[in-house]
Short mmCIF file of C-alpha atoms in Angstrom, two decimals:
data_model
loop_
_atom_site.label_atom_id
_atom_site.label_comp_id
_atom_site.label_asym_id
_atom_site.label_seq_id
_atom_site.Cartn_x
_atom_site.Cartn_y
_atom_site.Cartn_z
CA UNK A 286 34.95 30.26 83.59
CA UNK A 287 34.48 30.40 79.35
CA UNK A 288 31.53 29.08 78.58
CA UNK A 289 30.62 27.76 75.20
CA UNK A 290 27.81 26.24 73.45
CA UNK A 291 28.19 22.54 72.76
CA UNK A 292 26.32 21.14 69.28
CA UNK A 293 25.25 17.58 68.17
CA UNK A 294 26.27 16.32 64.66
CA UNK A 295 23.62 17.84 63.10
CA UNK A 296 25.00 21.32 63.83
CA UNK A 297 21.88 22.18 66.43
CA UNK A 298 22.50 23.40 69.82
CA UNK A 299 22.24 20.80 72.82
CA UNK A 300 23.42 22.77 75.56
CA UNK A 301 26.79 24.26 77.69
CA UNK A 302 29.87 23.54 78.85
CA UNK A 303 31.96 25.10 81.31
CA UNK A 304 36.29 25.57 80.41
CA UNK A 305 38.68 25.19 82.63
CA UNK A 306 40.00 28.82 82.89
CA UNK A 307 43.56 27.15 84.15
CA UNK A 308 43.59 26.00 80.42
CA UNK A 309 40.97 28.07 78.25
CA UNK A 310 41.72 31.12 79.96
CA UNK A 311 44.86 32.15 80.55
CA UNK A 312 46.78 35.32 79.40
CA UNK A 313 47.98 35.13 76.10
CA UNK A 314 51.79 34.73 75.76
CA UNK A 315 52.51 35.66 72.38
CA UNK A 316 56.00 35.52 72.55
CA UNK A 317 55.69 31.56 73.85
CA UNK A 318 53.21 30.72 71.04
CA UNK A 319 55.71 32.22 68.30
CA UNK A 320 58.17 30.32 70.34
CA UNK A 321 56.67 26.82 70.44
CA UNK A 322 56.04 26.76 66.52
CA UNK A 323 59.41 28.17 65.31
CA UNK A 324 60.55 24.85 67.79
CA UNK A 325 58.20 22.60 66.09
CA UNK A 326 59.31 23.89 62.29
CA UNK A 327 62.61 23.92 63.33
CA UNK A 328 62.71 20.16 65.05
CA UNK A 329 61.20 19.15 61.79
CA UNK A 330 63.56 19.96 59.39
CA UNK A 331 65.56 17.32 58.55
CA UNK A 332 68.93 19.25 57.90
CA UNK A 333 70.49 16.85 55.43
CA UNK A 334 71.47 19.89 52.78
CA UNK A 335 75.34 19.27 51.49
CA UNK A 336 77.32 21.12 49.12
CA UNK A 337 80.92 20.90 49.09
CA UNK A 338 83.78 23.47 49.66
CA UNK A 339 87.05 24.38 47.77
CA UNK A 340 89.01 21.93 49.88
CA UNK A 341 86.48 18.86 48.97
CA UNK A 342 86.40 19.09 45.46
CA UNK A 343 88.53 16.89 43.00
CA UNK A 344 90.95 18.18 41.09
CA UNK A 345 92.85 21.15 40.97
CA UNK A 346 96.00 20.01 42.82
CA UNK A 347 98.46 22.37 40.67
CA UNK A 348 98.77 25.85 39.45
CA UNK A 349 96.38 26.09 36.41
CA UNK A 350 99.00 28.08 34.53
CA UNK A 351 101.61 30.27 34.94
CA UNK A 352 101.78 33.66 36.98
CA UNK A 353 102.64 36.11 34.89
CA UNK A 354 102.67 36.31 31.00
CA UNK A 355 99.88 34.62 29.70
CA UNK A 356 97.28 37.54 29.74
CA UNK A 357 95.08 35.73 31.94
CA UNK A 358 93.99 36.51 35.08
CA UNK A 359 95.93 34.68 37.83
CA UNK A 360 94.69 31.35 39.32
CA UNK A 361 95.82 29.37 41.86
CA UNK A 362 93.61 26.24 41.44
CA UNK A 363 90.67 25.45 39.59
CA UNK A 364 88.60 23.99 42.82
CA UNK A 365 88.12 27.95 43.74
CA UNK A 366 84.06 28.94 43.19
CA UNK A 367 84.61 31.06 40.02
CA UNK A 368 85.67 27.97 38.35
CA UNK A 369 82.68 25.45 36.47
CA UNK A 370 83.05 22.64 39.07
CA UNK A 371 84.70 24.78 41.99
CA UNK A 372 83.74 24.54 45.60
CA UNK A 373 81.05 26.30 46.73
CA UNK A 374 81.93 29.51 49.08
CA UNK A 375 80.09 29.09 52.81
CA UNK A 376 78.39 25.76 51.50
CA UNK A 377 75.53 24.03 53.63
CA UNK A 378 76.78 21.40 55.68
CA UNK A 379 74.60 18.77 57.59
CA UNK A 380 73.40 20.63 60.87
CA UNK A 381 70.63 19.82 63.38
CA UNK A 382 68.11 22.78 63.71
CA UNK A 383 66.48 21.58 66.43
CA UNK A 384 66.19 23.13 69.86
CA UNK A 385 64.22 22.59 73.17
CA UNK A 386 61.97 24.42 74.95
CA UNK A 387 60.98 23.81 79.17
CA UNK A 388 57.93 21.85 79.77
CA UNK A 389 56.24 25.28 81.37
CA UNK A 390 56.91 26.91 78.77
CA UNK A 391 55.33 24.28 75.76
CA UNK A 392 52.04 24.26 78.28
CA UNK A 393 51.87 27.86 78.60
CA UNK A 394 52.30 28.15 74.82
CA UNK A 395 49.67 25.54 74.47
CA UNK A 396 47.23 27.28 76.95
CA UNK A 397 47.99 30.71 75.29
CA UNK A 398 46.93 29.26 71.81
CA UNK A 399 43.62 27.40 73.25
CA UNK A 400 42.56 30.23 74.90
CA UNK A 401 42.94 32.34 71.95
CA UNK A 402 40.34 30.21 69.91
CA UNK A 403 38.26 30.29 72.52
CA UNK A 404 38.46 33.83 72.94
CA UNK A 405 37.71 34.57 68.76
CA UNK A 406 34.94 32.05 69.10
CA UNK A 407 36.75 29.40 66.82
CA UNK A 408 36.35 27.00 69.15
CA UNK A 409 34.00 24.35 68.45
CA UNK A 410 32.45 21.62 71.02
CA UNK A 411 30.55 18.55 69.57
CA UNK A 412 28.28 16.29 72.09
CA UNK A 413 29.70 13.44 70.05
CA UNK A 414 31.34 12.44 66.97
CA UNK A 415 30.61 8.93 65.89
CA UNK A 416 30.33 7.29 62.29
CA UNK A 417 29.09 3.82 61.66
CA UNK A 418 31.45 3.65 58.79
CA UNK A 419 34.08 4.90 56.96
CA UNK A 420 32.64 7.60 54.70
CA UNK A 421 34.18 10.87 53.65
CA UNK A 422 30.84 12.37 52.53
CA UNK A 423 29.34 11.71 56.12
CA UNK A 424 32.18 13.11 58.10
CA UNK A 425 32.26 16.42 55.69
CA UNK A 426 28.23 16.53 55.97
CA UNK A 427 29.21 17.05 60.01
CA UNK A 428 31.50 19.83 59.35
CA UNK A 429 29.10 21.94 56.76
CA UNK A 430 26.47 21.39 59.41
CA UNK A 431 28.70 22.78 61.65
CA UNK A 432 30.04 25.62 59.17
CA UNK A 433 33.73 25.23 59.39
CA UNK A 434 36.04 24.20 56.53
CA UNK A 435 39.31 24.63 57.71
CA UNK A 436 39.03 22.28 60.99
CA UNK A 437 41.70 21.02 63.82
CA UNK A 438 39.08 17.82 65.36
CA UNK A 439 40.45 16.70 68.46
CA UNK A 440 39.01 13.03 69.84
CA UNK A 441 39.76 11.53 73.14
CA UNK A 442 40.36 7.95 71.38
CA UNK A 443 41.67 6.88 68.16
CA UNK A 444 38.31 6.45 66.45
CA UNK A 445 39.52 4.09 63.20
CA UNK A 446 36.18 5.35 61.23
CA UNK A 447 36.30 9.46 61.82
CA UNK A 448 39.97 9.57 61.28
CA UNK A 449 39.92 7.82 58.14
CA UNK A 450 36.63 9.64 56.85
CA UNK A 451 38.53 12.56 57.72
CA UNK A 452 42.14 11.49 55.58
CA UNK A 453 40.66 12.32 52.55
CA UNK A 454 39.46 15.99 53.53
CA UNK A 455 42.84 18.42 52.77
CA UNK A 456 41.43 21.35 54.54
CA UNK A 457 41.15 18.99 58.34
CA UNK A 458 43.24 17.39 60.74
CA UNK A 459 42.34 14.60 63.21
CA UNK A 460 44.25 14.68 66.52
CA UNK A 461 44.06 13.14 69.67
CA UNK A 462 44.33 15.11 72.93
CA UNK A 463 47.44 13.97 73.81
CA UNK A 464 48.85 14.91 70.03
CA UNK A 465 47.69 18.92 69.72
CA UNK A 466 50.30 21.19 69.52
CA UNK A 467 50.22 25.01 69.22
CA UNK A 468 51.10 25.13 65.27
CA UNK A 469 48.22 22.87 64.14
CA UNK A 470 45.99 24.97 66.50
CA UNK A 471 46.95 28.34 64.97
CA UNK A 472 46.95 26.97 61.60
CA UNK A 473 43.52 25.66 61.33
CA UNK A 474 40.96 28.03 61.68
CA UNK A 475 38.92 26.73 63.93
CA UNK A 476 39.16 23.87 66.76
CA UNK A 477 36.68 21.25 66.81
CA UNK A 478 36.06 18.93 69.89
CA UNK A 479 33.88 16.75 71.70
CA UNK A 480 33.09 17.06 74.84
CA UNK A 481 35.00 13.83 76.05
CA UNK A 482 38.33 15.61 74.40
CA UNK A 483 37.48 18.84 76.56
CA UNK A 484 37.21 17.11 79.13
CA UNK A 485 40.64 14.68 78.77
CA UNK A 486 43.01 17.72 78.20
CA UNK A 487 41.67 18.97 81.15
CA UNK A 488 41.89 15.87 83.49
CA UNK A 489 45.94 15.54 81.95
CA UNK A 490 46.95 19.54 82.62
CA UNK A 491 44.70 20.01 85.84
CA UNK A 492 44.77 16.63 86.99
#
């Protein structure tokens, strides 16, 4: 099993903690990870651009002009896309980008990406992570003492006063364990959690 140091607020070292290698320790699946993100970026997009097409376009229900004989170049309506105000060629229509992935796969992915931070020692575990108030200064005194900046912090519960300390700070992310997913993982550079997080994910994917 991974082991890795677990810190109080104060960024001191208070002892160990064992990870699940079923979940912290797996082979990395690359190809999964890259999978499960381009699924989350692509089941966010909203798909809503429209442009329209030749045929959609008002107007342009006769022949411009003539054939022949005018020393123009020949037209056959002015809704085609050379015209100001023409359809557009190949134009975006609404379209859902969205596509799923098997519930093995999405944990693997998620294993694959935990495992990595573990592995490049960006993975952070706090004894505890409690405010008596809402205060942004407090919450970023915990991370300097802890010397991250760019911070995934995972909770077990939906603490009211360390997510809202937190809202303010552009460079974190509060989630809860059963909200992590493998592109805020891989785009924050480091994971912090407390122990009672550790120890939720791995009651839900071993239990």
């Amino acid at each position: 099993m991974a082991v890795v140091s677990v810190y109080n607020m104060q960024g001191a070292q208070v002892g160990e903690m064992e990870l699940s290698d079923s979940i912290f320790g797996v082979a990395i699946n690359e190809h999964l990870v890259k999978m499960a993100v381009t699924n989350q970026l692509a089941n966010n997009r909203q798909g809503t651009q429209k442009a329209k097409t030749r045929a959609e376009v008002s107007g342009g229900g006769r022949k411009p002009w003539k054939q022949k004989g005018t020393g123009h170049a020949r037209q056959g309506s002015i809704r085609a896309p050379q015209w100001k105000g023409g359809g557009v060629v190949f134009a975006p229509v609404p379209r859902d980008y969205s596509f799923k992935m098997n519930k093995k796969e999405k944990r693997a992915a998620l294993f694959s990406a935990l495992t990595s931070r573990v592995q490049e020692s960006k993975f952070i575990v706090l004894d505890e992570l409690v405010l008596d108030e809402i205060k942004t200064k407090k919450f970023v005194e915990v991370m300097n003492n802890l010397n991250v900046s760019k911070a995934l912090v995972v909770l077990d519960q939906n603490d009211k006063n360390v997510i809202l300390s937190a809202a303010n700070v552009p460079t974190v992310k509060t989630a809860q364990t059963n909200t992590i997913n493998v592109y805020d993982i891989l785009k924050y550079d480091t994971v912090v959690a407390t122990k009672a997080a550790v120890a939720a994910i791995e009651e839900v994917y071993n239990g």
